[in-house]
């Protein structure tokens, strides 16, 4: 079903988190029945969408410089519409329309993606200036009553296949935690969970199209409490159990989680559900109780460490990842030292570190004791040095072990293939491309800074007894 004669080209530039990556695909899915095909080349585009991130100041400033560049292309005679989506659009809708007047045609928030075709026709019928530019951009930043997921079409199977063997699936959106540094509760709204059946329908479709690994997404994904067919609220652990029943699905991951929502049920799922991978992104942000309190994190350092102990008891090989903010208002050298010490105590497989960035409208923005930029930079460097060492050590710790690797793509060199370990490490090895899409036992032989090298363990090496038997039989 196409409502346009000539196929139109859609270019989406995605900033920020994995949910934006997922959302960009769903925008493409919403426009596909209206004749839009994705293009990786901005010069071919009829519609350019910037899917923006508002989490830190730099992220949103990038949007305005990109709008400037797009305006130059249009001034050179290129003819395309410009849309701004995502969290900057949600937070600063009218402000963008005003500040980028003539450079942007459509501004729409994350809850309006299903309305994209209709919004575009509003743009096309809008009042124009003499030079053809719109008098005013169409701005849509309401939180509509209807569930956008009910209205977003599922992608065609070959489109899903072209996106790879691993896929994101949003199961939860928004956040009710109100950490004092964070804009998410304002841009993504109150916490909501998609119903279990809706998630299963999308998951089955992805797996039927060839997806082998799903990463469930949510701003606070472990607070998931979607309703099942009987109207009963189901937690994330149970959702993962339902997903694990899907034949052909090899692996399940989820991100990102809040320590306070790490329930016994979810921790037990890491022990009981073979498809749930032993890698957990569980941000703590700071190791200092005073800072955790003023961040409104709702847990102490000791609470967090106790949660880590429970997780390790259920799944001793769990690889841990986290987010850390340095230079939150009031953070002293001693507070920062506590952050270094919690990193040493937990031991991270990977971590993301940020300098505190003032977000207007959040409580942190008005707090006393804002930390100087130079101090933030110093602390960030010290934290990064520690984390880099830990990441390298974690890579080395798997050398000599045989890990299940999901083979995802051809490698960089001919004859090479690449995939991921259960701990989300990129693994390269020699092997034929026909193994793409399978899970193989791989002996890890070396660890570099960003990836590890392995060697596929052959059937004979895996089963030395039966190998010997077959040799003996052959010798008879
Ligand atoms: N400044 C710096 N980092 C932030 N994050 C969220 N808000 C801010 C902010 N104002 C970080 C947190 C969060 C991650 C997604 O981004 O560490 O977990
Ligand atoms: Fe932001 Fe805190 Fe919610 Fe995470 S839990 S999205 S950091 S408010």
CSV table of C-alpha atoms and ligand atoms in Angstrom, one decimal:
chain,number,residue,atom,x,y,z
A,1,UNK,CA,0.0,0.0,0.0
A,2,UNK,CA,1.7,3.2,-1.1
A,3,UNK,CA,-0.1,6.5,-1.1
A,4,UNK,CA,2.6,8.4,-3.1
A,5,UNK,CA,3.7,7.7,-6.7
A,6,UNK,CA,7.4,8.4,-6.5
A,7,UNK,CA,9.2,6.7,-3.6
A,8,UNK,CA,10.5,9.3,-1.2
A,9,UNK,CA,13.7,9.1,0.7
A,10,UNK,CA,14.0,9.5,4.4
A,11,UNK,CA,17.3,10.3,6.2
A,12,UNK,CA,17.2,10.0,10.0
A,13,UNK,CA,20.1,11.1,12.1
A,14,UNK,CA,20.0,9.6,15.5
A,15,UNK,CA,21.5,11.0,18.6
A,16,UNK,CA,21.7,9.7,22.2
A,17,UNK,CA,20.5,6.4,23.6
A,18,UNK,CA,19.4,3.0,22.3
A,19,UNK,CA,15.7,4.0,22.6
A,20,UNK,CA,16.3,6.7,20.0
A,21,UNK,CA,17.8,4.1,17.7
A,22,UNK,CA,14.7,2.0,18.2
A,23,UNK,CA,12.4,5.0,17.7
A,24,UNK,CA,14.2,6.0,14.5
A,25,UNK,CA,13.4,2.6,13.1
A,26,UNK,CA,9.8,2.9,14.1
A,27,UNK,CA,9.5,6.3,12.5
A,28,UNK,CA,10.8,4.7,9.3
A,29,UNK,CA,8.2,1.9,9.7
A,30,UNK,CA,5.4,4.5,10.2
A,31,UNK,CA,6.4,6.2,6.9
A,32,UNK,CA,7.1,3.1,4.8
A,33,UNK,CA,3.5,2.5,3.9
A,34,UNK,CA,3.4,6.1,2.6
A,35,UNK,CA,6.2,5.5,0.1
A,36,UNK,CA,9.3,6.6,2.2
A,37,UNK,CA,12.4,4.5,1.9
A,38,UNK,CA,15.4,5.0,4.2
A,39,UNK,CA,18.6,6.5,2.6
A,40,UNK,CA,22.0,6.7,4.2
A,41,UNK,CA,22.8,9.7,2.0
A,42,UNK,CA,21.5,13.1,3.2
A,43,UNK,CA,21.8,14.5,-0.4
A,44,UNK,CA,19.1,12.1,-1.6
A,45,UNK,CA,16.7,12.9,1.1
A,46,UNK,CA,13.2,14.3,0.7
A,47,UNK,CA,12.8,14.4,4.5
A,48,UNK,CA,15.5,14.8,7.1
A,49,UNK,CA,14.7,13.9,10.7
A,50,UNK,CA,17.0,14.7,13.6
A,51,UNK,CA,16.1,12.3,16.4
A,52,UNK,CA,17.6,14.3,19.3
A,53,UNK,CA,18.8,13.7,22.8
A,54,UNK,CA,18.4,16.2,25.7
A,55,UNK,CA,20.3,14.3,28.5
A,56,UNK,CA,23.3,16.6,28.5
A,57,UNK,CA,23.8,20.2,27.3
A,58,UNK,CA,26.2,19.3,24.5
A,59,UNK,CA,23.7,16.8,23.1
A,60,UNK,CA,21.1,19.4,22.5
A,61,UNK,CA,23.5,22.1,21.3
A,62,UNK,CA,24.5,19.7,18.5
A,63,UNK,CA,20.9,19.9,17.1
A,64,UNK,CA,21.1,23.6,16.5
A,65,UNK,CA,24.4,23.4,14.7
A,66,UNK,CA,23.1,20.5,12.5
A,67,UNK,CA,20.0,22.7,11.7
A,68,UNK,CA,22.4,25.4,10.6
A,69,UNK,CA,24.2,22.9,8.2
A,70,UNK,CA,20.9,21.7,6.8
A,71,UNK,CA,19.8,25.3,6.2
A,72,UNK,CA,23.0,25.8,4.1
A,73,UNK,CA,22.1,22.8,2.0
A,74,UNK,CA,18.6,24.2,1.4
A,75,UNK,CA,20.1,27.6,0.6
A,76,UNK,CA,22.2,25.8,-2.1
A,77,UNK,CA,18.9,24.7,-3.7
A,78,UNK,CA,18.4,21.2,-2.1
A,79,UNK,CA,14.8,20.6,-1.5
A,80,UNK,CA,13.8,18.6,1.6
A,81,UNK,CA,11.7,18.9,4.7
A,82,UNK,CA,13.4,19.1,8.1
A,83,UNK,CA,11.9,17.5,11.2
A,84,UNK,CA,13.2,17.5,14.8
A,85,UNK,CA,12.1,14.6,16.9
A,86,UNK,CA,13.1,13.1,20.2
A,87,UNK,CA,13.7,14.6,23.6
A,88,UNK,CA,15.0,18.1,22.6
A,89,UNK,CA,11.8,18.4,20.5
A,90,UNK,CA,9.7,17.4,23.5
A,91,UNK,CA,11.5,19.7,25.9
A,92,UNK,CA,11.9,22.8,23.7
A,93,UNK,CA,9.3,22.3,20.9
A,94,UNK,CA,8.1,26.0,20.5
A,95,UNK,CA,11.6,27.3,21.3
A,96,UNK,CA,13.1,25.3,18.4
A,97,UNK,CA,10.3,26.4,16.1
A,98,UNK,CA,11.1,30.1,17.1
A,99,UNK,CA,14.9,29.8,17.3
A,100,UNK,CA,15.2,27.8,14.0
A,101,UNK,CA,12.5,29.6,12.1
A,102,UNK,CA,12.6,28.9,8.4
A,103,UNK,CA,15.1,26.1,9.1
A,104,UNK,CA,12.7,23.5,10.5
A,105,UNK,CA,9.3,22.4,9.2
A,106,UNK,CA,8.1,19.9,11.9
A,107,UNK,CA,8.9,19.4,15.6
A,108,UNK,CA,7.4,16.4,17.3
A,109,UNK,CA,7.9,14.5,20.5
A,110,UNK,CA,8.5,10.8,21.2
A,111,UNK,CA,4.8,10.1,21.8
A,112,UNK,CA,3.7,11.3,18.4
A,113,UNK,CA,5.7,9.1,16.0
A,114,UNK,CA,2.7,7.2,14.9
A,115,UNK,CA,1.2,10.5,13.7
A,116,UNK,CA,4.1,11.3,11.5
A,117,UNK,CA,2.3,10.8,8.1
A,118,UNK,CA,-0.6,13.0,9.3
A,119,UNK,CA,1.9,15.7,10.6
A,120,UNK,CA,3.7,15.7,7.3
A,121,UNK,CA,0.5,16.4,5.4
A,122,UNK,CA,-0.2,19.3,7.8
A,123,UNK,CA,3.3,20.6,6.9
A,124,UNK,CA,2.6,20.3,3.2
A,125,UNK,CA,-0.7,22.2,3.4
A,126,UNK,CA,0.8,24.9,5.8
A,127,UNK,CA,1.0,28.6,5.0
A,128,UNK,CA,4.2,29.6,3.2
A,129,UNK,CA,6.4,32.7,2.8
A,130,UNK,CA,7.2,34.0,-0.7
A,131,UNK,CA,10.5,32.1,-0.7
A,132,UNK,CA,8.6,28.9,-0.2
A,133,UNK,CA,9.6,28.4,3.5
A,134,UNK,CA,6.9,27.7,6.0
A,135,UNK,CA,5.5,30.6,8.0
A,136,UNK,CA,5.6,28.5,11.1
A,137,UNK,CA,6.7,24.9,11.8
A,138,UNK,CA,4.1,22.3,12.9
A,139,UNK,CA,4.8,21.6,16.5
A,140,UNK,CA,3.4,18.4,18.2
A,141,UNK,CA,4.6,17.8,21.7
A,142,UNK,CA,1.4,16.6,23.5
A,143,UNK,CA,1.3,13.3,25.3
A,144,UNK,CA,-1.6,11.8,23.4
A,145,UNK,CA,-4.2,9.6,25.1
A,146,UNK,CA,-3.8,6.8,22.6
A,147,UNK,CA,-1.0,4.3,22.8
A,148,UNK,CA,1.4,5.0,19.9
A,149,UNK,CA,2.4,1.3,19.8
A,150,UNK,CA,-1.1,0.3,18.9
A,151,UNK,CA,-0.8,2.6,15.8
A,152,UNK,CA,2.8,2.0,14.7
A,153,UNK,CA,2.9,-0.6,11.9
A,154,UNK,CA,5.4,-3.5,12.4
A,155,UNK,CA,8.2,-3.5,9.9
A,156,UNK,CA,8.2,-5.8,6.8
A,157,UNK,CA,10.3,-9.0,7.5
A,158,UNK,CA,13.0,-8.1,4.9
A,159,UNK,CA,13.3,-4.6,6.5
A,160,UNK,CA,13.8,-6.2,9.9
A,161,UNK,CA,16.4,-8.7,8.4
A,162,UNK,CA,18.3,-5.8,6.9
A,163,UNK,CA,18.7,-4.2,10.3
A,164,UNK,CA,20.7,-7.2,11.6
A,165,UNK,CA,20.4,-10.2,13.9
A,166,UNK,CA,20.1,-8.3,17.1
A,167,UNK,CA,17.2,-5.9,17.7
A,168,UNK,CA,16.0,-3.4,20.3
A,169,UNK,CA,12.4,-3.7,21.6
A,170,UNK,CA,11.0,-0.9,23.8
A,171,UNK,CA,8.9,-2.4,26.6
A,172,UNK,CA,8.8,0.5,29.0
A,173,UNK,CA,9.0,4.3,28.7
A,174,UNK,CA,9.3,7.2,31.0
A,175,UNK,CA,10.4,7.5,34.5
A,176,UNK,CA,8.9,8.3,37.9
A,177,UNK,CA,12.2,8.4,39.9
A,178,UNK,CA,13.0,12.1,39.4
A,179,UNK,CA,16.8,11.9,40.1
A,180,UNK,CA,17.7,15.5,40.6
A,181,UNK,CA,20.1,15.8,37.7
A,182,UNK,CA,17.9,14.1,35.0
A,183,UNK,CA,15.5,15.5,32.4
A,184,UNK,CA,14.0,12.1,31.5
A,185,UNK,CA,10.9,12.3,33.7
A,186,UNK,CA,10.1,15.6,32.0
A,187,UNK,CA,10.9,14.7,28.4
A,188,UNK,CA,9.7,11.1,28.3
A,189,UNK,CA,6.9,11.5,30.9
A,190,UNK,CA,5.5,9.2,33.5
A,191,UNK,CA,6.5,5.6,33.6
A,192,UNK,CA,4.4,3.3,31.4
A,193,UNK,CA,4.8,-0.4,30.4
A,194,UNK,CA,3.6,-2.0,27.2
A,195,UNK,CA,1.2,-4.9,27.6
A,196,UNK,CA,2.8,-8.4,27.6
A,197,UNK,CA,0.9,-9.6,24.5
A,198,UNK,CA,1.9,-6.5,22.5
A,199,UNK,CA,5.6,-7.1,23.4
A,200,UNK,CA,5.3,-10.8,22.5
A,201,UNK,CA,3.7,-10.0,19.1
A,202,UNK,CA,6.5,-7.7,18.2
A,203,UNK,CA,9.1,-10.1,19.5
A,204,UNK,CA,7.7,-13.0,17.5
A,205,UNK,CA,7.7,-10.9,14.4
A,206,UNK,CA,11.3,-10.0,14.9
A,207,UNK,CA,12.4,-13.6,15.6
A,208,UNK,CA,10.4,-14.9,12.6
A,209,UNK,CA,12.3,-12.4,10.4
A,210,UNK,CA,15.6,-13.8,11.7
A,211,UNK,CA,16.5,-11.8,14.8
A,212,UNK,CA,18.4,-14.0,17.4
A,213,UNK,CA,19.0,-11.5,20.2
A,214,UNK,CA,16.6,-9.0,21.7
A,215,UNK,CA,17.5,-6.1,24.0
A,216,UNK,CA,14.5,-4.9,25.9
A,217,UNK,CA,14.6,-1.2,26.3
A,218,UNK,CA,13.2,1.3,28.9
A,219,UNK,CA,14.4,4.4,30.6
A,220,UNK,CA,13.7,2.4,33.8
A,221,UNK,CA,13.2,-1.0,32.2
A,222,UNK,CA,13.4,-3.1,35.4
A,223,UNK,CA,10.4,-1.2,36.7
A,224,UNK,CA,8.4,-2.9,33.9
A,225,UNK,CA,5.0,-4.0,35.1
A,226,UNK,CA,3.0,-4.6,31.9
A,227,UNK,CA,-0.5,-6.3,32.0
A,228,UNK,CA,-0.9,-9.8,30.7
A,229,UNK,CA,-4.0,-11.1,29.0
A,230,UNK,CA,-5.8,-11.6,32.3
A,231,UNK,CA,-5.1,-8.0,33.4
A,232,UNK,CA,-2.4,-9.1,35.9
A,233,UNK,CA,0.8,-6.9,36.2
A,234,UNK,CA,3.8,-8.9,35.2
A,235,UNK,CA,7.4,-8.0,36.2
A,236,UNK,CA,10.5,-8.0,33.9
A,237,UNK,CA,11.7,-11.4,35.1
A,238,UNK,CA,8.4,-13.0,34.0
A,239,UNK,CA,8.3,-11.1,30.8
A,240,UNK,CA,11.8,-12.5,30.0
A,241,UNK,CA,10.5,-16.0,30.8
A,242,UNK,CA,7.6,-15.5,28.3
A,243,UNK,CA,10.0,-14.3,25.7
A,244,UNK,CA,12.4,-17.2,26.3
A,245,UNK,CA,9.6,-19.5,25.1
A,246,UNK,CA,9.9,-18.1,21.6
A,247,UNK,CA,11.7,-20.7,19.6
A,248,UNK,CA,14.6,-19.3,17.6
A,249,UNK,CA,15.3,-16.5,20.0
A,250,UNK,CA,18.8,-17.2,21.5
A,251,UNK,CA,19.4,-14.3,23.8
A,252,UNK,CA,17.7,-11.7,25.8
A,253,UNK,CA,19.2,-8.5,27.4
A,254,UNK,CA,17.7,-5.4,28.9
A,255,UNK,CA,18.7,-1.9,29.6
A,256,UNK,CA,18.7,0.4,31.6
A,257,UNK,CA,17.9,-0.4,35.2
A,258,UNK,CA,17.5,1.4,38.5
A,259,UNK,CA,19.0,-0.4,41.6
A,260,UNK,CA,15.8,0.1,43.6
A,261,UNK,CA,13.8,-2.0,41.0
A,262,UNK,CA,16.2,-4.9,41.1
A,263,UNK,CA,13.5,-7.3,42.5
A,264,UNK,CA,14.1,-10.8,43.8
A,265,UNK,CA,12.1,-12.1,40.8
A,266,UNK,CA,14.4,-10.4,38.3
A,267,UNK,CA,17.5,-11.5,40.1
A,268,UNK,CA,16.2,-15.1,40.2
A,269,UNK,CA,15.6,-14.9,36.4
A,270,UNK,CA,19.3,-14.4,35.9
A,271,UNK,CA,19.8,-17.8,37.6
A,272,UNK,CA,16.9,-19.6,36.0
A,273,UNK,CA,16.6,-18.2,32.4
A,274,UNK,CA,19.3,-19.5,30.2
A,275,UNK,CA,18.5,-17.0,27.5
A,276,UNK,CA,19.0,-14.0,29.8
A,277,UNK,CA,22.6,-12.9,29.3
A,278,UNK,CA,25.0,-12.4,32.2
A,279,UNK,CA,25.5,-8.7,31.6
A,280,UNK,CA,23.8,-6.0,33.6
A,281,UNK,CA,23.8,-2.2,33.2
A,282,UNK,CA,22.9,-0.9,36.6
A,283,UNK,CA,23.9,2.7,37.1
A,284,UNK,CA,24.9,3.9,40.6
A,285,UNK,CA,26.0,7.4,39.5
A,286,UNK,CA,28.1,8.0,42.7
A,287,UNK,CA,29.6,6.1,45.6
A,288,UNK,CA,29.0,8.8,48.2
A,289,UNK,CA,25.9,8.6,50.4
A,290,UNK,CA,25.7,12.4,50.6
A,291,UNK,CA,25.7,12.8,46.9
A,292,UNK,CA,23.3,9.8,46.3
A,293,UNK,CA,20.9,11.5,48.7
A,294,UNK,CA,21.0,14.9,47.0
A,295,UNK,CA,20.7,13.1,43.6
A,296,UNK,CA,17.5,11.6,45.0
A,297,UNK,CA,18.6,8.2,44.0
A,298,UNK,CA,16.5,6.5,46.8
A,299,UNK,CA,19.3,4.1,47.9
A,300,UNK,CA,22.6,4.2,49.8
A,301,UNK,CA,26.0,2.9,48.8
A,302,UNK,CA,25.5,-0.1,51.2
A,303,UNK,CA,22.1,-0.8,49.6
A,304,UNK,CA,23.7,-0.9,46.2
A,305,UNK,CA,26.5,-3.2,47.3
A,306,UNK,CA,24.0,-5.5,48.9
A,307,UNK,CA,22.1,-5.7,45.6
A,308,UNK,CA,25.3,-6.5,43.8
A,309,UNK,CA,26.0,-9.3,46.3
A,310,UNK,CA,22.5,-10.8,45.7
A,311,UNK,CA,23.0,-10.6,41.9
A,312,UNK,CA,26.4,-12.3,42.1
A,313,UNK,CA,24.9,-15.0,44.4
A,314,UNK,CA,22.3,-15.8,41.7
A,315,UNK,CA,24.8,-15.4,38.7
A,316,UNK,CA,28.4,-15.5,39.9
A,317,UNK,CA,29.8,-14.6,36.4
A,318,UNK,CA,27.6,-11.5,36.0
A,319,UNK,CA,29.4,-8.8,34.1
A,320,UNK,CA,28.5,-5.4,35.5
A,321,UNK,CA,28.2,-2.0,33.7
A,322,UNK,CA,27.2,1.3,35.1
A,323,UNK,CA,26.9,5.1,34.6
A,324,UNK,CA,28.8,7.6,36.8
A,325,UNK,CA,28.4,11.4,37.1
A,326,UNK,CA,31.3,13.4,38.4
A,327,UNK,CA,31.0,17.0,39.7
A,328,UNK,CA,27.4,16.9,40.9
A,329,UNK,CA,26.7,20.0,43.0
A,330,UNK,CA,28.3,19.7,46.4
A,331,UNK,CA,30.7,16.8,45.4
A,332,UNK,CA,33.9,17.1,47.5
A,333,UNK,CA,37.2,15.4,46.9
A,334,UNK,CA,36.1,12.9,49.6
A,335,UNK,CA,32.8,12.2,47.9
A,336,UNK,CA,34.6,11.6,44.6
A,337,UNK,CA,37.0,9.3,46.4
A,338,UNK,CA,34.0,7.3,47.4
A,339,UNK,CA,33.0,6.9,43.8
A,340,UNK,CA,36.5,5.6,43.0
A,341,UNK,CA,36.2,3.2,45.9
A,342,UNK,CA,32.8,1.8,44.9
A,343,UNK,CA,34.2,1.2,41.3
A,344,UNK,CA,37.1,-0.7,42.9
A,345,UNK,CA,34.8,-2.7,45.1
A,346,UNK,CA,32.3,-3.7,42.4
A,347,UNK,CA,34.8,-4.2,39.5
A,348,UNK,CA,33.2,-3.2,36.2
A,349,UNK,CA,33.3,-4.9,32.8
A,350,UNK,CA,32.3,-1.6,31.3
A,351,UNK,CA,31.1,1.8,32.4
A,352,UNK,CA,30.0,5.2,31.1
A,353,UNK,CA,31.2,8.4,32.7
A,354,UNK,CA,29.9,11.9,32.5
A,355,UNK,CA,30.6,15.3,33.8
A,356,UNK,CA,27.6,16.8,35.5
A,357,UNK,CA,25.7,19.0,33.1
A,358,UNK,CA,23.2,21.5,34.3
A,359,UNK,CA,19.7,20.7,32.9
A,360,UNK,CA,17.3,23.7,33.3
A,361,UNK,CA,14.2,22.7,35.1
A,362,UNK,CA,15.7,19.9,37.1
A,363,UNK,CA,16.4,20.4,40.9
A,364,UNK,CA,20.2,20.0,40.4
A,365,UNK,CA,20.3,23.2,38.3
A,366,UNK,CA,19.4,25.3,41.3
A,367,UNK,CA,21.6,23.6,43.8
A,368,UNK,CA,24.4,25.4,45.6
A,369,UNK,CA,28.0,24.1,45.3
A,370,UNK,CA,28.2,23.8,41.5
A,371,UNK,CA,31.6,22.3,40.7
A,372,UNK,CA,34.2,24.1,38.6
A,373,UNK,CA,34.7,22.7,35.1
A,374,UNK,CA,38.4,22.1,35.7
A,375,UNK,CA,37.7,20.0,38.8
A,376,UNK,CA,35.1,18.0,36.8
A,377,UNK,CA,37.6,17.3,34.1
A,378,UNK,CA,40.2,16.2,36.6
A,379,UNK,CA,37.8,13.8,38.3
A,380,UNK,CA,36.6,12.5,35.0
A,381,UNK,CA,40.1,11.7,33.9
A,382,UNK,CA,40.9,9.9,37.2
A,383,UNK,CA,37.7,7.8,37.0
A,384,UNK,CA,38.2,7.0,33.3
A,385,UNK,CA,41.7,5.8,34.0
A,386,UNK,CA,40.4,3.4,36.7
A,387,UNK,CA,37.6,2.1,34.5
A,388,UNK,CA,39.8,1.7,31.5
A,389,UNK,CA,42.1,-0.6,33.6
A,390,UNK,CA,39.1,-2.6,34.8
A,391,UNK,CA,37.7,-3.0,31.3
A,392,UNK,CA,41.1,-4.2,30.1
A,393,UNK,CA,41.3,-6.6,33.0
A,394,UNK,CA,37.8,-7.9,32.3
A,395,UNK,CA,38.8,-8.6,28.7
A,396,UNK,CA,41.9,-10.5,29.8
A,397,UNK,CA,39.9,-12.5,32.4
A,398,UNK,CA,38.1,-14.4,29.6
A,399,UNK,CA,41.3,-15.5,27.8
A,400,UNK,CA,41.5,-19.3,27.9
A,401,UNK,CA,37.8,-19.7,28.5
A,402,UNK,CA,35.4,-21.1,25.9
A,403,UNK,CA,32.4,-18.7,25.5
A,404,UNK,CA,29.2,-19.0,23.5
A,405,UNK,CA,29.4,-16.4,20.7
A,406,UNK,CA,26.5,-15.2,18.6
A,407,UNK,CA,28.0,-14.8,15.2
A,408,UNK,CA,26.5,-11.6,13.8
A,409,UNK,CA,28.5,-10.4,10.8
A,410,UNK,CA,31.5,-10.8,8.5
A,411,UNK,CA,34.7,-9.7,10.1
A,412,UNK,CA,37.0,-6.8,9.0
A,413,UNK,CA,39.4,-9.2,7.2
A,414,UNK,CA,38.4,-11.8,4.6
A,415,UNK,CA,37.7,-15.2,6.1
A,416,UNK,CA,36.9,-13.5,9.5
A,417,UNK,CA,33.6,-13.4,11.3
A,418,UNK,CA,32.5,-11.3,14.2
A,419,UNK,CA,30.0,-11.7,17.1
A,420,UNK,CA,29.4,-11.1,20.8
A,421,UNK,CA,30.2,-13.0,23.9
A,422,UNK,CA,27.5,-13.4,26.6
A,423,UNK,CA,29.2,-10.5,28.3
A,424,UNK,CA,28.6,-8.2,25.3
A,425,UNK,CA,32.3,-8.3,24.2
A,426,UNK,CA,33.0,-8.0,20.5
A,427,UNK,CA,34.8,-11.2,19.4
A,428,UNK,CA,36.6,-11.8,16.1
A,429,UNK,CA,37.6,-15.2,14.7
A,430,UNK,CA,38.3,-17.1,11.6
A,431,UNK,CA,35.3,-18.8,10.2
A,432,UNK,CA,32.8,-19.1,7.3
A,433,UNK,CA,30.0,-16.6,6.8
A,434,UNK,CA,27.4,-19.4,6.8
A,435,UNK,CA,27.8,-19.4,10.6
A,436,UNK,CA,26.2,-16.0,10.8
A,437,UNK,CA,23.1,-16.3,13.0
A,438,UNK,CA,24.4,-19.3,14.9
A,439,UNK,CA,25.8,-19.5,18.4
A,440,UNK,CA,29.2,-21.1,18.5
A,441,UNK,CA,31.6,-22.2,21.3
A,442,UNK,CA,34.7,-20.0,20.9
A,443,UNK,CA,38.0,-20.4,22.8
A,444,UNK,CA,39.2,-16.9,23.6
A,445,UNK,CA,42.9,-16.6,22.7
A,446,UNK,CA,43.7,-12.9,23.1
A,447,UNK,CA,42.2,-9.7,24.4
A,448,UNK,CA,42.9,-6.2,23.0
A,449,UNK,CA,41.4,-2.9,24.1
A,450,UNK,CA,38.2,-3.0,22.2
A,451,UNK,CA,37.7,-6.5,21.0
A,452,UNK,CA,38.8,-10.0,21.7
A,453,UNK,CA,40.1,-12.8,19.4
A,454,UNK,CA,38.8,-16.3,19.5
A,455,UNK,CA,38.9,-19.6,17.8
A,456,UNK,CA,35.8,-21.7,17.1
A,457,UNK,CA,35.9,-24.9,19.0
A,458,UNK,CA,35.3,-27.8,16.5
A,459,UNK,CA,32.9,-30.6,17.1
A,460,UNK,CA,35.7,-33.0,17.7
A,461,UNK,CA,37.4,-30.7,20.2
A,462,UNK,CA,34.1,-30.2,22.0
A,463,UNK,CA,33.5,-34.0,22.3
A,464,UNK,CA,37.0,-35.5,22.7
A,465,UNK,CA,35.5,-38.8,23.8
A,466,UNK,CA,33.3,-39.3,20.8
A,467,UNK,CA,36.1,-38.0,18.6
A,468,UNK,CA,38.4,-40.7,20.0
A,469,UNK,CA,35.6,-43.3,19.6
A,470,UNK,CA,35.1,-42.3,16.0
A,471,UNK,CA,38.9,-42.5,15.4
A,472,UNK,CA,39.0,-45.9,16.9
A,473,UNK,CA,36.0,-47.0,14.9
A,474,UNK,CA,37.7,-45.7,11.8
A,475,UNK,CA,40.9,-47.6,12.6
A,476,UNK,CA,39.0,-50.9,12.8
B,1,LIG,N1,24.6,15.4,33.6
B,1,LIG,C1,25.5,14.4,33.4
B,1,LIG,N2,25.1,13.1,33.2
B,1,LIG,C2,23.8,12.9,33.2
B,1,LIG,N3,23.1,11.7,33.0
B,1,LIG,C3,21.8,12.0,33.1
B,1,LIG,N4,21.6,13.3,33.3
B,1,LIG,C4,22.8,13.9,33.4
B,1,LIG,C5,23.3,15.2,33.6
B,1,LIG,N5,22.4,16.2,33.9
B,1,LIG,C6,23.7,10.4,32.8
B,1,LIG,C7,23.4,9.5,33.9
B,1,LIG,C8,22.4,8.5,33.3
B,1,LIG,C9,23.0,8.5,31.8
B,1,LIG,C10,22.0,8.0,30.8
B,1,LIG,O1,23.3,9.9,31.6
B,1,LIG,O2,24.6,8.8,34.3
B,1,LIG,O3,22.4,7.2,33.8
B,2,LIG,FE1,16.8,9.8,34.9
B,2,LIG,FE2,17.0,8.7,37.4
B,2,LIG,FE3,14.9,8.1,35.8
B,2,LIG,FE4,17.3,7.1,35.2
B,2,LIG,S1,16.1,6.7,37.1
B,2,LIG,S2,15.8,8.1,33.7
B,2,LIG,S3,18.6,8.8,35.8
B,2,LIG,S4,15.3,10.1,36.6
